[in-house]
Amino acid sequence: MTDVSVEKKPTELSLLSILFAVAAVTYLLWWFAVEWLLPASFNPLAGRLAVVALFGGGWVAACTRRFSPDALRVYFGACAWILTAHYFYLFQGNRGQLGWIIGAYVTVLAISQTFLTLRALLAYSSYVTLLGGAMLAILPPLRQTVFLPGLMTFLALVCIGARTRGRLIGQLARKTEGLRMRDEFIAIASHELRTPLTSMKLHIRLALRALGAEPEDGRRVEDLLLRIDGQTNRIVRLVEDMLDSSSVASGKLSLRLERLDLGSIVRQCFDQLANPMITLEAPEGVFVSGDAYRLEQVVLNLLQNAIKYGQGSPVDTRLASDGAFAVLEVTDRGIGISPDSLARIFQKYERAVSIENISGLGLGLYISRAVVEQHGGSIEVRSRLGEGSVFTVRLPLAR
């Protein structure tokens, strides 16, 4: 991403330089035409004001970099058409050889601007500007030299400003959402890390007290140390989830692919959890090409979520093959997922329920989806609030 942005900068600067050069040449030629080629009855000050009205806003916008190069192209393109219409209107019957040269220049400028910026004109809804230019061309009795160019310039700026405002609002919304997710993540991470640390401190104190009071009570000390070990493992898993999330976001999640029996991995996860509420149907011989550690991570995440959100209800785990894909389904009969949460359940930091009810950083499904998709598979969920959820993982069979 960084390389792309660096490469674009010279293009934008070159484009702005070209626009400045064209605007400067047009400005000087127009000034000269108004000063020397118009009839004496015409007020040169009006022409000068028209030029300032046409190009002043564009120069200010360019210098402050408030508009994108596309927006500036639209602006100067509209100015070129207005100059063309005004030129042939103001020079009625009073064109010498130099006048015709200037007229040809502004005409070519307007036409070239149209072809070069057609996409930008459409994108920035500048049909209002073109319509205004057409009105200016077909209504020669209107001799309001300053008013009409100023009006067209205003309309062009309104069109560009509206589009730019919409884009900025979208960017602000995305940044606001990013800040919200960051703050929510900090709150969740603080809560999740503080809980096992508090438990560890408590068990360490109890172990020290037990050793001091009854040095020979080794079984109680062993139990406390096992609890400390469990809480330590919990912290390790939280940190690993955060590291994996960072790897997914940066596109650096690596896989070590090998031919695997997916049924064996599912059964290992089943044995590891040793939860009587889980029922398992996982035949042997369902082979995939995958990373054993990452696939185990996905299966464990789905089973642990089903246990947490199942609220004591049975969890059905079924592995099968449809001829092209290995299909793993994990079904619970718990609280389910609301439609609003269902739409973003695989996003980073998203969870089905609030922090007070269920622990977790909201990274498990985000990482699981990235792992499955990197294996060339897919993961989806069907759920109804209050009726439970069904998570389905599809992975290509090994050839």
Coordinates of C-alpha atoms in Angstrom, one line a residue:
M1 CA 0.0 0.0 0.0
T2 CA 2.8 2.4 0.8
D3 CA 4.5 1.8 -2.5
V4 CA 1.3 2.6 -4.4
S5 CA 0.7 5.9 -2.6
V6 CA 4.3 6.9 -3.2
E7 CA 4.0 6.2 -6.9
K8 CA 0.8 8.3 -7.2
K9 CA 2.3 11.5 -5.8
P10 CA 4.3 12.5 -8.8
T11 CA 1.3 11.9 -11.1
E12 CA -0.9 14.2 -8.9
L13 CA 1.8 16.9 -8.8
S14 CA 2.3 16.7 -12.6
L15 CA -1.4 17.0 -13.1
L16 CA -1.6 20.1 -10.9
S17 CA 1.4 21.6 -12.7
I18 CA -0.3 21.1 -16.1
L19 CA -3.5 22.6 -14.8
F20 CA -1.6 25.6 -13.4
A21 CA 0.3 26.1 -16.7
V22 CA -2.9 25.9 -18.8
A23 CA -4.7 28.2 -16.4
A24 CA -1.8 30.7 -16.5
V25 CA -1.6 30.8 -20.3
T26 CA -5.4 31.1 -20.6
Y27 CA -5.4 33.9 -18.0
L28 CA -2.8 35.9 -19.8
L29 CA -4.3 35.4 -23.3
W30 CA -7.7 36.3 -22.0
W31 CA -6.4 39.4 -20.2
F32 CA -4.6 40.5 -23.4
A33 CA -7.8 39.9 -25.5
V34 CA -9.9 41.9 -23.1
E35 CA -7.3 44.7 -22.9
W36 CA -6.5 45.1 -26.6
L37 CA -9.0 43.4 -28.8
L38 CA -12.4 44.4 -27.4
P39 CA -14.2 47.5 -28.6
A40 CA -13.6 50.7 -26.7
S41 CA -17.2 50.7 -25.5
F42 CA -16.5 47.5 -23.4
N43 CA -15.3 47.9 -19.9
P44 CA -12.0 46.0 -19.5
L45 CA -12.5 45.8 -15.8
A46 CA -15.5 43.6 -16.2
G47 CA -13.4 41.1 -18.2
R48 CA -10.7 41.1 -15.6
L49 CA -13.2 40.5 -12.9
A50 CA -14.6 37.6 -14.9
V51 CA -11.2 36.0 -15.2
V52 CA -10.6 36.4 -11.5
A53 CA -14.0 34.9 -10.7
L54 CA -13.3 32.0 -13.0
F55 CA -9.8 31.1 -11.9
G56 CA -9.5 32.6 -8.4
G57 CA -11.5 29.8 -6.7
G58 CA -9.6 27.1 -8.6
W59 CA -6.2 28.5 -7.6
V60 CA -7.2 28.8 -4.0
A61 CA -8.5 25.3 -4.0
A62 CA -5.3 24.0 -5.6
C63 CA -3.0 25.8 -3.2
T64 CA -4.9 24.6 -0.1
R65 CA -5.2 21.1 -1.7
R66 CA -8.9 20.9 -0.6
F67 CA -9.9 19.3 -3.8
S68 CA -8.6 16.2 -5.6
P69 CA -7.0 16.5 -9.0
D70 CA -10.2 15.2 -10.6
A71 CA -12.2 17.9 -8.9
L72 CA -9.7 20.5 -10.2
R73 CA -9.9 19.1 -13.7
V74 CA -13.7 19.5 -13.6
Y75 CA -13.3 23.1 -12.4
F76 CA -10.9 24.2 -15.0
G77 CA -12.8 22.3 -17.7
A78 CA -15.9 24.2 -16.8
C79 CA -13.9 27.4 -16.8
A80 CA -12.6 26.6 -20.3
W81 CA -16.1 26.2 -21.7
I82 CA -17.2 29.4 -20.1
L83 CA -14.2 31.3 -21.6
T84 CA -15.0 29.8 -25.1
A85 CA -18.6 30.9 -25.0
H86 CA -17.7 34.3 -23.7
Y87 CA -15.0 34.8 -26.2
F88 CA -17.2 34.3 -29.2
Y89 CA -19.9 36.4 -27.6
L90 CA -17.7 39.4 -26.7
F91 CA -15.7 39.5 -29.9
Q92 CA -18.8 39.8 -32.2
G93 CA -17.5 41.0 -35.6
N94 CA -14.2 42.4 -34.1
R95 CA -11.8 39.5 -34.5
G96 CA -8.4 40.2 -36.1
Q97 CA -5.9 37.5 -36.9
L98 CA -4.7 37.4 -33.3
G99 CA -8.2 37.2 -32.1
W100 CA -8.9 34.2 -34.1
I101 CA -5.8 32.5 -32.8
I102 CA -6.9 33.2 -29.2
G103 CA -10.4 31.9 -30.1
A104 CA -8.9 28.7 -31.5
Y105 CA -6.8 28.2 -28.4
V106 CA -9.7 28.5 -26.0
T107 CA -11.9 26.3 -28.2
V108 CA -9.2 23.5 -28.3
L109 CA -8.7 23.9 -24.6
A110 CA -12.4 23.5 -23.9
I111 CA -12.7 20.4 -26.2
S112 CA -9.5 18.8 -24.8
Q113 CA -10.7 19.4 -21.2
T114 CA -14.0 17.7 -22.1
F115 CA -12.3 14.5 -23.4
L116 CA -9.7 14.4 -20.6
T117 CA -12.2 14.9 -17.8
L118 CA -15.3 13.2 -19.0
R119 CA -15.0 10.6 -16.2
A120 CA -14.5 13.3 -13.7
L121 CA -17.4 15.3 -15.0
L122 CA -19.7 12.3 -14.6
A123 CA -18.3 11.5 -11.2
Y124 CA -18.7 15.0 -9.8
S125 CA -22.2 15.5 -11.3
S126 CA -21.1 18.6 -13.2
Y127 CA -23.9 18.5 -15.7
V128 CA -25.2 21.7 -13.9
T129 CA -22.1 23.5 -15.0
L130 CA -22.4 22.2 -18.6
L131 CA -26.0 23.3 -18.7
G132 CA -25.0 26.7 -17.5
G133 CA -22.4 27.0 -20.2
A134 CA -25.0 26.0 -22.8
M135 CA -27.3 28.7 -21.5
L136 CA -24.6 31.2 -21.7
A137 CA -23.8 30.3 -25.4
I138 CA -27.5 30.4 -26.6
L139 CA -28.5 33.6 -24.8
P140 CA -26.2 36.2 -26.3
P141 CA -28.5 39.1 -25.4
L142 CA -27.5 38.7 -21.7
R143 CA -24.5 41.0 -21.5
Q144 CA -23.8 40.4 -17.8
T145 CA -20.2 39.6 -18.3
V146 CA -19.3 39.2 -14.6
F147 CA -22.6 37.7 -13.3
L148 CA -22.8 34.7 -15.6
P149 CA -19.2 33.4 -15.3
G150 CA -19.5 33.9 -11.6
L151 CA -22.8 32.0 -11.5
M152 CA -21.2 29.1 -13.5
T153 CA -18.2 29.1 -11.3
F154 CA -20.5 29.0 -8.2
L155 CA -22.4 26.1 -9.7
A156 CA -19.2 24.2 -10.4
L157 CA -17.9 24.7 -6.9
V158 CA -21.3 23.6 -5.5
C159 CA -21.2 20.4 -7.5
I160 CA -17.6 19.7 -6.5
G161 CA -18.1 20.7 -2.9
A162 CA -21.2 18.5 -2.5
R163 CA -19.3 15.5 -3.9
T164 CA -16.2 16.3 -1.8
R165 CA -18.4 16.8 1.3
G166 CA -20.0 13.4 0.8
R167 CA -16.6 11.8 0.4
L168 CA -15.3 13.5 3.6
I169 CA -18.4 12.5 5.5
G170 CA -17.8 8.9 4.5
Q171 CA -14.1 9.1 5.5
L172 CA -15.1 10.6 8.9
A173 CA -17.6 7.8 9.4
R174 CA -15.0 5.2 8.7
K175 CA -12.5 6.8 11.1
T176 CA -15.2 7.2 13.8
E177 CA -16.0 3.6 13.5
G178 CA -12.3 2.7 13.7
L179 CA -12.0 4.8 16.9
R180 CA -15.1 3.1 18.3
M181 CA -13.7 -0.4 17.6
R182 CA -10.3 0.6 19.1
D183 CA -11.9 1.9 22.3
E184 CA -14.1 -1.2 22.5
F185 CA -11.1 -3.4 22.0
I186 CA -9.1 -1.7 24.7
A187 CA -12.0 -2.1 27.1
I188 CA -12.4 -5.8 26.2
A189 CA -8.7 -6.5 26.3
S190 CA -8.3 -4.8 29.6
H191 CA -11.1 -6.8 31.1
E192 CA -10.0 -10.1 29.6
L193 CA -6.4 -9.7 30.7
R194 CA -7.2 -8.4 34.1
T195 CA -9.5 -11.4 35.0
P196 CA -6.8 -14.1 34.7
L197 CA -4.2 -11.9 36.3
T198 CA -6.4 -11.3 39.3
S199 CA -7.1 -15.0 39.6
M200 CA -3.4 -15.8 39.3
K201 CA -2.5 -13.4 42.1
L202 CA -5.1 -14.9 44.3
H203 CA -4.0 -18.5 43.7
I204 CA -0.3 -17.6 44.3
R205 CA -1.2 -16.1 47.7
L206 CA -3.2 -19.1 48.6
A207 CA -0.3 -21.4 47.5
L208 CA 2.1 -19.4 49.6
R209 CA -0.2 -19.5 52.6
A210 CA -0.7 -23.2 52.2
L211 CA 3.1 -23.8 52.1
G212 CA 3.5 -21.6 55.2
A213 CA 0.8 -23.2 57.2
E214 CA 1.0 -26.8 56.0
P215 CA 4.3 -27.4 54.2
E216 CA 3.4 -31.1 53.6
D217 CA 0.0 -30.4 52.0
G218 CA 1.4 -30.9 48.5
R219 CA -1.9 -31.8 46.8
R220 CA -3.6 -28.5 47.6
V221 CA -0.5 -26.6 46.4
E222 CA -0.5 -28.7 43.2
D223 CA -4.1 -27.8 42.6
L224 CA -3.5 -24.1 43.0
L225 CA -0.5 -24.3 40.7
L226 CA -2.5 -26.0 38.1
R227 CA -5.1 -23.2 38.3
I228 CA -2.3 -20.7 37.9
D229 CA -1.1 -22.6 34.9
G230 CA -4.6 -22.6 33.4
Q231 CA -4.9 -18.8 33.8
T232 CA -1.4 -18.3 32.3
N233 CA -2.5 -20.4 29.3
R234 CA -5.5 -18.2 29.0
I235 CA -3.4 -15.1 28.8
V236 CA -1.1 -16.7 26.3
R237 CA -4.2 -17.5 24.1
L238 CA -5.4 -13.9 24.3
V239 CA -2.0 -12.6 23.3
E240 CA -1.8 -15.1 20.4
D241 CA -5.2 -14.1 19.2
M242 CA -4.1 -10.4 19.1
L243 CA -0.9 -11.4 17.2
D244 CA -2.9 -13.5 14.8
S245 CA -5.3 -10.6 14.3
S246 CA -2.4 -8.3 13.4
S247 CA -1.0 -10.9 11.0
V248 CA -4.4 -11.2 9.3
A249 CA -4.8 -7.5 9.0
S250 CA -1.3 -7.1 7.4
G251 CA -1.8 -10.1 5.2
K252 CA 1.1 -12.0 6.8
L253 CA -0.7 -15.0 8.2
S254 CA 1.4 -18.0 7.0
L255 CA 0.4 -21.6 6.5
R256 CA 2.4 -24.8 6.5
L257 CA 0.3 -27.0 4.2
E258 CA 0.4 -30.8 4.3
R259 CA -2.0 -33.6 3.6
L260 CA -4.2 -34.0 6.8
D261 CA -7.0 -36.2 8.0
L262 CA -9.5 -33.5 9.1
G263 CA -11.4 -36.1 11.1
S264 CA -8.3 -36.7 13.2
I265 CA -8.0 -33.0 14.0
V266 CA -11.7 -32.7 15.0
R267 CA -11.4 -35.7 17.3
Q268 CA -8.3 -34.3 18.9
C269 CA -10.2 -31.1 19.7
F270 CA -13.1 -33.1 21.0
D271 CA -10.7 -35.0 23.4
Q272 CA -9.0 -31.8 24.4
L273 CA -12.2 -30.1 25.5
A274 CA -13.6 -33.3 27.1
N275 CA -17.0 -31.7 27.4
P276 CA -19.9 -34.2 27.8
M277 CA -22.3 -31.8 26.0
I278 CA -20.5 -32.2 22.7
T279 CA -21.6 -35.0 20.4
L280 CA -19.2 -36.0 17.6
E281 CA -19.6 -37.6 14.2
A282 CA -16.2 -37.4 12.4
P283 CA -15.3 -40.4 10.2
E284 CA -11.8 -41.1 9.1
G285 CA -10.5 -40.5 5.6
V286 CA -11.6 -36.9 5.0
F287 CA -8.3 -35.5 3.8
V288 CA -7.5 -31.9 3.1
S289 CA -4.4 -29.9 2.3
G290 CA -3.9 -27.6 5.3
D291 CA -2.0 -26.3 8.3
A292 CA -2.7 -28.6 11.3
Y293 CA -2.2 -25.9 13.9
R294 CA -4.4 -23.4 12.1
L295 CA -7.2 -25.9 11.4
E296 CA -7.2 -27.0 15.0
Q297 CA -7.4 -23.4 16.0
V298 CA -10.6 -23.0 13.9
V299 CA -12.2 -26.2 15.2
L300 CA -11.5 -25.3 18.8
N301 CA -12.8 -21.8 18.4
L302 CA -16.1 -23.1 16.9
L303 CA -16.5 -25.7 19.7
Q304 CA -15.7 -23.3 22.5
N305 CA -18.1 -20.7 21.1
A306 CA -20.8 -23.3 20.9
I307 CA -20.2 -24.3 24.5
K308 CA -20.2 -20.7 25.7
Y309 CA -23.2 -19.5 23.8
G310 CA -25.0 -22.8 24.1
Q311 CA -25.7 -22.2 27.8
G312 CA -25.6 -25.9 28.7
S313 CA -27.4 -27.2 25.6
P314 CA -26.0 -30.0 23.5
V315 CA -23.5 -29.2 20.8
D316 CA -23.6 -31.4 17.7
T317 CA -20.4 -31.7 15.6
R318 CA -20.5 -33.4 12.3
L319 CA -17.9 -33.9 9.6
A320 CA -18.7 -35.2 6.1
S321 CA -17.6 -35.0 2.5
D322 CA -19.7 -33.9 -0.5
G323 CA -17.2 -35.1 -3.1
A324 CA -15.4 -31.8 -3.6
F325 CA -15.3 -30.3 -0.1
A326 CA -14.9 -31.4 3.5
V327 CA -17.9 -30.0 5.4
L328 CA -17.7 -29.4 9.1
E329 CA -20.9 -28.3 11.0
V330 CA -21.0 -27.2 14.6
T331 CA -24.6 -26.7 15.9
D332 CA -25.7 -25.4 19.3
R333 CA -29.1 -24.7 20.7
G334 CA -28.2 -21.7 22.7
I335 CA -29.1 -18.0 22.6
G336 CA -28.6 -17.5 18.9
I337 CA -27.4 -14.4 17.1
S338 CA -29.5 -11.3 16.3
P339 CA -29.8 -10.3 12.6
D340 CA -27.8 -7.1 13.2
S341 CA -24.9 -9.0 14.9
L342 CA -25.1 -11.8 12.3
A343 CA -24.2 -9.4 9.5
R344 CA -20.9 -8.5 11.1
I345 CA -20.1 -11.5 13.3
F346 CA -16.9 -12.3 11.3
Q347 CA -15.6 -8.8 11.7
K348 CA -12.8 -7.9 14.1
Y349 CA -13.8 -7.3 17.7
E350 CA -17.4 -8.3 17.0
R351 CA -19.3 -10.6 19.5
A352 CA -22.8 -11.9 19.7
V353 CA -23.4 -10.6 23.2
S354 CA -22.0 -7.9 25.5
I355 CA -18.9 -8.1 27.6
E356 CA -20.7 -8.6 30.8
N357 CA -22.2 -12.0 29.7
I358 CA -19.5 -13.7 27.7
S359 CA -15.7 -13.4 27.8
G360 CA -13.6 -13.0 24.7
L361 CA -11.9 -10.4 22.6
G362 CA -14.1 -10.9 19.5
L363 CA -11.2 -12.1 17.4
G364 CA -11.8 -15.8 17.2
L365 CA -14.3 -15.8 14.2
Y366 CA -12.3 -13.1 12.5
I367 CA -9.2 -15.2 12.6
S368 CA -11.1 -18.4 11.8
R369 CA -12.6 -16.9 8.6
A370 CA -9.1 -15.7 7.5
V371 CA -7.6 -19.1 8.1
V372 CA -10.4 -20.9 6.3
E373 CA -10.4 -18.6 3.3
Q374 CA -6.6 -18.8 3.1
H375 CA -7.1 -22.6 2.8
G376 CA -9.4 -21.9 -0.2
G377 CA -12.5 -22.6 1.8
S378 CA -15.5 -20.8 3.3
I379 CA -17.2 -20.4 6.6
E380 CA -20.8 -19.3 7.1
V381 CA -23.4 -19.2 9.9
R382 CA -27.1 -19.7 10.1
S383 CA -28.8 -18.5 13.3
R384 CA -32.1 -17.4 14.9
L385 CA -32.2 -15.5 18.1
G386 CA -33.2 -17.8 20.9
E387 CA -32.9 -21.0 18.8
G388 CA -29.1 -21.4 18.4
S389 CA -26.6 -21.3 15.6
V390 CA -25.1 -23.5 12.9
F391 CA -21.5 -22.8 11.8
T392 CA -20.5 -24.5 8.5
V393 CA -16.9 -24.8 7.3
R394 CA -16.1 -26.0 3.8
L395 CA -12.5 -26.9 2.8
P396 CA -11.4 -28.3 -0.5
L397 CA -10.5 -32.0 -0.4
A398 CA -6.9 -33.0 -1.0
R399 CA -6.2 -34.4 -4.4

